[in-house]
CSV table of C-alpha atoms in Angstrom, one decimal:
chain,number,residue,atom,x,y,z
A,1,UNK,CA,-52.2,42.4,-21.2
A,2,UNK,CA,-50.4,42.5,-24.4
A,3,UNK,CA,-47.4,40.3,-24.7
A,4,UNK,CA,-44.6,42.3,-26.0
A,5,UNK,CA,-41.6,40.8,-27.6
A,6,UNK,CA,-38.4,42.6,-27.6
A,7,UNK,CA,-37.2,43.4,-31.1
A,8,UNK,CA,-40.6,42.6,-32.8
A,9,UNK,CA,-42.1,45.2,-35.2
A,10,UNK,CA,-45.4,46.9,-34.1
A,11,UNK,CA,-45.7,49.4,-36.9
A,12,UNK,CA,-48.4,47.6,-38.9
A,13,UNK,CA,-50.6,47.2,-35.9
A,14,UNK,CA,-50.6,50.9,-35.0
A,15,UNK,CA,-51.9,51.9,-38.5
A,16,UNK,CA,-55.0,49.7,-38.5
A,17,UNK,CA,-56.3,51.4,-35.3
A,18,UNK,CA,-58.2,48.3,-34.1
A,19,UNK,CA,-58.2,47.9,-30.3
A,20,UNK,CA,-57.0,44.5,-29.3
A,21,UNK,CA,-58.8,42.6,-26.6
A,22,UNK,CA,-56.9,42.0,-23.5
A,23,UNK,CA,-55.2,38.7,-23.4
A,24,UNK,CA,-56.4,36.5,-20.6
A,25,UNK,CA,-54.0,33.7,-21.1
A,26,UNK,CA,-51.5,33.1,-18.4
A,27,UNK,CA,-48.3,35.0,-19.1
A,28,UNK,CA,-45.5,33.1,-20.6
A,29,UNK,CA,-41.9,33.8,-20.6
A,30,UNK,CA,-41.1,36.0,-23.6
A,31,UNK,CA,-39.6,33.9,-26.3
A,32,UNK,CA,-37.5,35.6,-28.9
A,33,UNK,CA,-38.6,35.1,-32.5
A,34,UNK,CA,-36.0,33.2,-34.4
A,35,UNK,CA,-36.0,35.5,-37.3
A,36,UNK,CA,-35.7,38.8,-35.4
A,37,UNK,CA,-32.8,38.0,-33.2
A,38,UNK,CA,-29.3,37.0,-34.2
A,39,UNK,CA,-28.0,34.0,-32.5
A,40,UNK,CA,-25.9,35.0,-29.6
A,41,UNK,CA,-22.4,33.5,-29.5
A,42,UNK,CA,-21.7,31.6,-26.4
A,43,UNK,CA,-18.9,32.8,-24.3
A,44,UNK,CA,-15.8,30.8,-24.9
A,45,UNK,CA,-15.1,28.3,-22.2
A,46,UNK,CA,-11.8,28.8,-20.4
A,47,UNK,CA,-9.1,26.7,-21.8
A,48,UNK,CA,-8.3,23.7,-19.8
A,49,UNK,CA,-5.8,20.9,-20.3
A,50,UNK,CA,-7.2,18.0,-22.1
A,51,UNK,CA,-7.6,15.2,-19.6
A,52,UNK,CA,-8.0,11.6,-20.5
A,53,UNK,CA,-11.4,10.0,-19.9
A,54,UNK,CA,-11.7,8.2,-16.7
A,55,UNK,CA,-11.1,4.5,-17.2
A,56,UNK,CA,-13.2,2.1,-15.3
A,57,UNK,CA,-11.6,-1.3,-15.7
A,58,UNK,CA,-13.9,-2.7,-13.1
A,59,UNK,CA,-17.3,-1.6,-12.4
A,60,UNK,CA,-19.8,-3.5,-10.5
A,61,UNK,CA,-22.4,-3.3,-7.8
A,62,UNK,CA,-21.5,-4.9,-4.5
A,63,UNK,CA,-23.9,-5.7,-1.7
A,64,UNK,CA,-23.1,-5.8,2.0
A,65,UNK,CA,-23.3,-9.2,3.4
A,66,UNK,CA,-25.0,-10.1,6.8
A,67,UNK,CA,-21.9,-8.8,8.6
A,68,UNK,CA,-21.8,-5.6,6.7
A,69,UNK,CA,-18.8,-6.5,4.6
A,70,UNK,CA,-18.1,-5.8,1.0
A,71,UNK,CA,-16.1,-8.1,-1.2
A,72,UNK,CA,-13.3,-6.6,-3.3
A,73,UNK,CA,-13.1,-8.5,-6.6
A,74,UNK,CA,-9.7,-9.1,-8.2
A,75,UNK,CA,-7.9,-7.4,-5.3
A,76,UNK,CA,-4.3,-6.5,-6.1
A,77,UNK,CA,-3.2,-5.6,-2.7
A,78,UNK,CA,-3.5,-7.4,0.7
A,79,UNK,CA,-4.0,-4.1,2.6
A,80,UNK,CA,-6.1,-1.1,1.7
A,81,UNK,CA,-6.3,2.3,3.2
A,82,UNK,CA,-10.1,3.0,3.5
A,83,UNK,CA,-11.4,6.6,3.5
A,84,UNK,CA,-15.0,7.6,3.6
A,85,UNK,CA,-15.8,10.8,1.7
A,86,UNK,CA,-18.8,13.0,1.8
A,87,UNK,CA,-21.8,11.5,0.3
A,88,UNK,CA,-20.9,8.0,1.4
A,89,UNK,CA,-18.2,7.5,-1.2
A,90,UNK,CA,-15.7,5.0,0.1
A,91,UNK,CA,-12.2,5.2,-1.3
A,92,UNK,CA,-9.9,2.2,-1.2
A,93,UNK,CA,-6.2,2.8,-1.9
A,94,UNK,CA,-3.8,-0.2,-2.1
A,95,UNK,CA,-0.9,-0.1,0.3
A,96,UNK,CA,2.7,-1.0,-0.1
A,97,UNK,CA,4.0,-2.5,3.0
A,98,UNK,CA,7.7,-2.0,2.4
A,99,UNK,CA,9.7,0.4,0.3
A,100,UNK,CA,13.4,-0.1,-0.2
A,101,UNK,CA,13.9,3.6,-0.3
A,102,UNK,CA,12.9,3.9,3.3
A,103,UNK,CA,15.7,1.6,4.5
A,104,UNK,CA,18.8,3.5,5.5
A,105,UNK,CA,21.4,3.1,2.7
A,106,UNK,CA,24.0,1.7,5.0
A,107,UNK,CA,21.5,-1.1,6.2
A,108,UNK,CA,20.7,-1.9,2.6
A,109,UNK,CA,24.4,-2.1,1.7
A,110,UNK,CA,24.9,-4.4,4.7
A,111,UNK,CA,22.0,-6.6,3.6
A,112,UNK,CA,23.4,-6.7,0.0
A,113,UNK,CA,26.9,-7.6,1.2
A,114,UNK,CA,25.6,-10.3,3.5
A,115,UNK,CA,23.3,-11.7,0.8
A,116,UNK,CA,26.1,-11.9,-1.7
A,117,UNK,CA,28.2,-13.9,0.7
A,118,UNK,CA,25.2,-15.9,1.7
A,119,UNK,CA,24.6,-17.0,-1.9
A,120,UNK,CA,28.2,-18.1,-2.0
A,121,UNK,CA,27.7,-20.1,1.2
A,122,UNK,CA,29.9,-17.8,3.3
A,123,UNK,CA,28.4,-17.2,6.7
A,124,UNK,CA,29.7,-17.1,10.2
A,125,UNK,CA,29.8,-20.0,12.6
A,126,UNK,CA,26.7,-20.6,14.7
A,127,UNK,CA,26.5,-18.0,17.4
A,128,UNK,CA,26.2,-18.7,21.1
A,129,UNK,CA,23.0,-17.2,22.6
A,130,UNK,CA,23.0,-18.9,26.0
B,1,UNK,CA,9.8,-31.1,20.3
B,2,UNK,CA,10.9,-29.3,17.1
B,3,UNK,CA,14.7,-29.0,16.6
B,4,UNK,CA,16.2,-25.6,17.1
B,5,UNK,CA,17.7,-23.7,14.3
B,6,UNK,CA,21.4,-22.6,14.3
B,7,UNK,CA,21.7,-18.8,14.1
B,8,UNK,CA,24.5,-17.6,11.9
B,9,UNK,CA,25.6,-14.1,11.1
B,10,UNK,CA,26.0,-12.7,7.6
B,11,UNK,CA,29.5,-11.7,6.6
B,12,UNK,CA,31.2,-9.4,7.0
B,13,UNK,CA,29.2,-6.7,8.9
B,14,UNK,CA,26.8,-8.7,11.0
B,15,UNK,CA,29.5,-11.1,12.2
B,16,UNK,CA,31.7,-8.0,13.1
B,17,UNK,CA,28.8,-6.4,14.9
B,18,UNK,CA,28.1,-9.5,16.9
B,19,UNK,CA,31.8,-10.0,18.0
B,20,UNK,CA,32.2,-6.3,18.8
B,21,UNK,CA,29.1,-6.2,21.0
B,22,UNK,CA,30.0,-9.4,22.8
B,23,UNK,CA,33.5,-8.1,23.5
B,24,UNK,CA,32.1,-4.8,24.7
B,25,UNK,CA,29.7,-6.6,26.9
B,26,UNK,CA,32.4,-8.8,28.4
B,27,UNK,CA,34.4,-5.7,29.2
B,28,UNK,CA,31.4,-3.8,30.6
B,29,UNK,CA,31.8,-1.0,28.0
B,30,UNK,CA,28.3,-1.0,26.7
B,31,UNK,CA,26.2,2.1,27.1
B,32,UNK,CA,22.7,2.0,28.6
B,33,UNK,CA,21.0,2.2,25.2
B,34,UNK,CA,23.4,-0.4,23.8
B,35,UNK,CA,22.7,-2.8,26.7
B,36,UNK,CA,18.9,-2.4,26.1
B,37,UNK,CA,19.2,-2.8,22.4
B,38,UNK,CA,21.6,-5.8,22.5
B,39,UNK,CA,19.3,-7.5,25.1
B,40,UNK,CA,16.4,-7.1,22.6
B,41,UNK,CA,18.5,-8.5,19.8
B,42,UNK,CA,19.5,-11.5,21.9
B,43,UNK,CA,16.0,-12.2,23.0
B,44,UNK,CA,14.7,-11.9,19.4
B,45,UNK,CA,17.4,-14.3,18.2
B,46,UNK,CA,16.5,-16.8,20.9
B,47,UNK,CA,12.9,-16.7,19.8
B,48,UNK,CA,14.0,-17.0,16.2
B,49,UNK,CA,16.1,-20.0,17.0
B,50,UNK,CA,13.2,-21.8,18.7
B,51,UNK,CA,10.5,-20.8,16.3
B,52,UNK,CA,11.1,-18.4,13.4
B,53,UNK,CA,7.4,-17.6,13.2
B,54,UNK,CA,6.8,-16.9,16.8
B,55,UNK,CA,3.9,-14.5,17.1
B,56,UNK,CA,5.9,-12.0,19.1
B,57,UNK,CA,8.4,-11.7,16.2
B,58,UNK,CA,5.8,-10.9,13.6
B,59,UNK,CA,8.0,-12.6,11.0
B,60,UNK,CA,7.0,-12.0,7.4
B,61,UNK,CA,8.6,-12.1,4.0
B,62,UNK,CA,9.7,-8.9,2.4
B,63,UNK,CA,8.8,-9.5,-1.2
B,64,UNK,CA,10.7,-6.5,-2.5
B,65,UNK,CA,13.9,-7.7,-0.8
B,66,UNK,CA,13.3,-11.3,-1.9
B,67,UNK,CA,13.1,-10.2,-5.5
B,68,UNK,CA,16.2,-8.1,-5.1
B,69,UNK,CA,18.4,-10.8,-3.4
B,70,UNK,CA,16.8,-13.7,-5.3
B,71,UNK,CA,16.1,-15.7,-2.2
B,72,UNK,CA,13.4,-15.3,0.4
B,73,UNK,CA,14.2,-12.6,2.9
B,74,UNK,CA,12.2,-12.3,6.1
B,75,UNK,CA,11.8,-9.5,8.6
B,76,UNK,CA,11.1,-9.8,12.3
B,77,UNK,CA,10.5,-7.2,15.0
B,78,UNK,CA,12.8,-6.8,18.0
B,79,UNK,CA,9.9,-5.4,20.0
B,80,UNK,CA,6.3,-6.1,20.2
B,81,UNK,CA,3.5,-3.5,19.8
B,82,UNK,CA,6.0,-0.8,19.1
B,83,UNK,CA,5.6,1.0,15.7
B,84,UNK,CA,9.2,2.2,15.7
B,85,UNK,CA,10.7,-1.2,16.8
B,86,UNK,CA,14.0,-2.3,15.6
B,87,UNK,CA,14.0,-5.0,12.9
B,88,UNK,CA,16.0,-8.0,11.9
B,89,UNK,CA,16.3,-9.2,8.3
B,90,UNK,CA,17.1,-12.9,8.0
B,91,UNK,CA,16.9,-15.9,5.6
B,92,UNK,CA,16.8,-19.6,5.9
B,93,UNK,CA,20.0,-21.3,5.0
B,94,UNK,CA,22.6,-22.0,3.8
B,95,UNK,CA,22.0,-25.4,5.4
B,96,UNK,CA,18.7,-26.9,6.2
B,97,UNK,CA,18.6,-26.1,9.9
B,98,UNK,CA,20.3,-22.7,9.6
B,99,UNK,CA,19.1,-19.1,9.8
B,100,UNK,CA,21.3,-16.4,8.7
B,101,UNK,CA,21.0,-12.8,10.0
B,102,UNK,CA,21.5,-10.4,7.1
B,103,UNK,CA,21.0,-7.1,8.8
B,104,UNK,CA,19.7,-5.3,11.8
B,105,UNK,CA,18.0,-1.9,11.8
B,106,UNK,CA,18.1,-0.3,15.3
B,107,UNK,CA,14.9,1.7,14.6
B,108,UNK,CA,13.4,3.1,11.5
B,109,UNK,CA,13.6,6.8,10.8
B,110,UNK,CA,10.7,8.7,12.3
B,111,UNK,CA,7.8,9.1,10.0
B,112,UNK,CA,9.3,7.2,7.0
B,113,UNK,CA,10.0,3.5,7.5
B,114,UNK,CA,7.4,2.7,10.1
B,115,UNK,CA,4.6,4.0,8.1
B,116,UNK,CA,2.7,1.9,5.6
B,117,UNK,CA,2.8,3.6,2.2
B,118,UNK,CA,0.2,4.0,-0.4
B,119,UNK,CA,1.1,2.9,-3.9
B,120,UNK,CA,1.0,5.5,-6.6
B,121,UNK,CA,0.8,2.9,-9.3
B,122,UNK,CA,-2.8,2.1,-8.5
B,123,UNK,CA,-4.4,4.7,-10.6
B,124,UNK,CA,-2.1,4.3,-13.5
B,125,UNK,CA,-2.3,0.6,-14.1
B,126,UNK,CA,-5.7,-0.5,-15.2
B,127,UNK,CA,-6.7,-4.0,-14.4
B,128,UNK,CA,-8.7,-6.3,-16.6
B,129,UNK,CA,-12.1,-7.0,-15.2
B,130,UNK,CA,-12.5,-10.6,-14.2
B,131,UNK,CA,-14.9,-12.5,-16.4
B,132,UNK,CA,-18.1,-13.2,-14.7
B,133,UNK,CA,-19.3,-16.7,-14.9
B,134,UNK,CA,-22.8,-17.1,-15.9
B,135,UNK,CA,-24.9,-19.1,-13.5
B,136,UNK,CA,-26.2,-22.2,-15.3
B,137,UNK,CA,-29.3,-23.6,-13.9
B,138,UNK,CA,-30.2,-27.1,-14.8
B,139,UNK,CA,-33.7,-27.6,-16.0
B,140,UNK,CA,-35.7,-30.1,-14.1
B,141,UNK,CA,-37.5,-32.4,-16.3
């Protein structure tokens, strides 16, 4: 079997008239000769926003202890929301226990007013709870 | 036996609330929900007077409020094992054996206050990695 290469010239071989022996070698994928083909321009990648490289300030390998616990080094939060993703990826997201925005504004105003008086030493008499 | 704290009310609103509720109770003008809520408040304040860190109160410092008010502000629950429980905000002082009630929240708004929130700052603020100490092994001679 003659290996034909797309784009290669066969004119010279036809003139000589010599029959070529069949090629017994295993067929390979046709490779384009560098000289014959022009380099094909790659299709332009779709424009995307430039994103910053992912920063890994802390990167380490943790091993489960005998009770199957992992230690979080340099933990910033006391509580974490744990989620397991596909492929066994475990995602830890620090939690905020309390947000001032969630308090009703009138309660926050009440606390502020009470605190201002409290700092000045102005509070009520002890209440009777009995 | 540990001495009991004196419970004081913050001025002006908490003191006003307390006197109003007591007057209403004396006249029998409290509604059913008010009776139930005021009973919980009284019970919580009794526990607070005896032991501010009673397990049922789940008292804990609110760091955000402490920073805002520039003294330590604590929060206690009026009910146990209830996510939407009413809460009391209080502080130690002004005297040594005093506790001042700064505010009472009947119950948090559904789906907002009771929930624990995730911080959005986590991804934005990188943290310096802690320096690992090298293990030094003493050579035996």
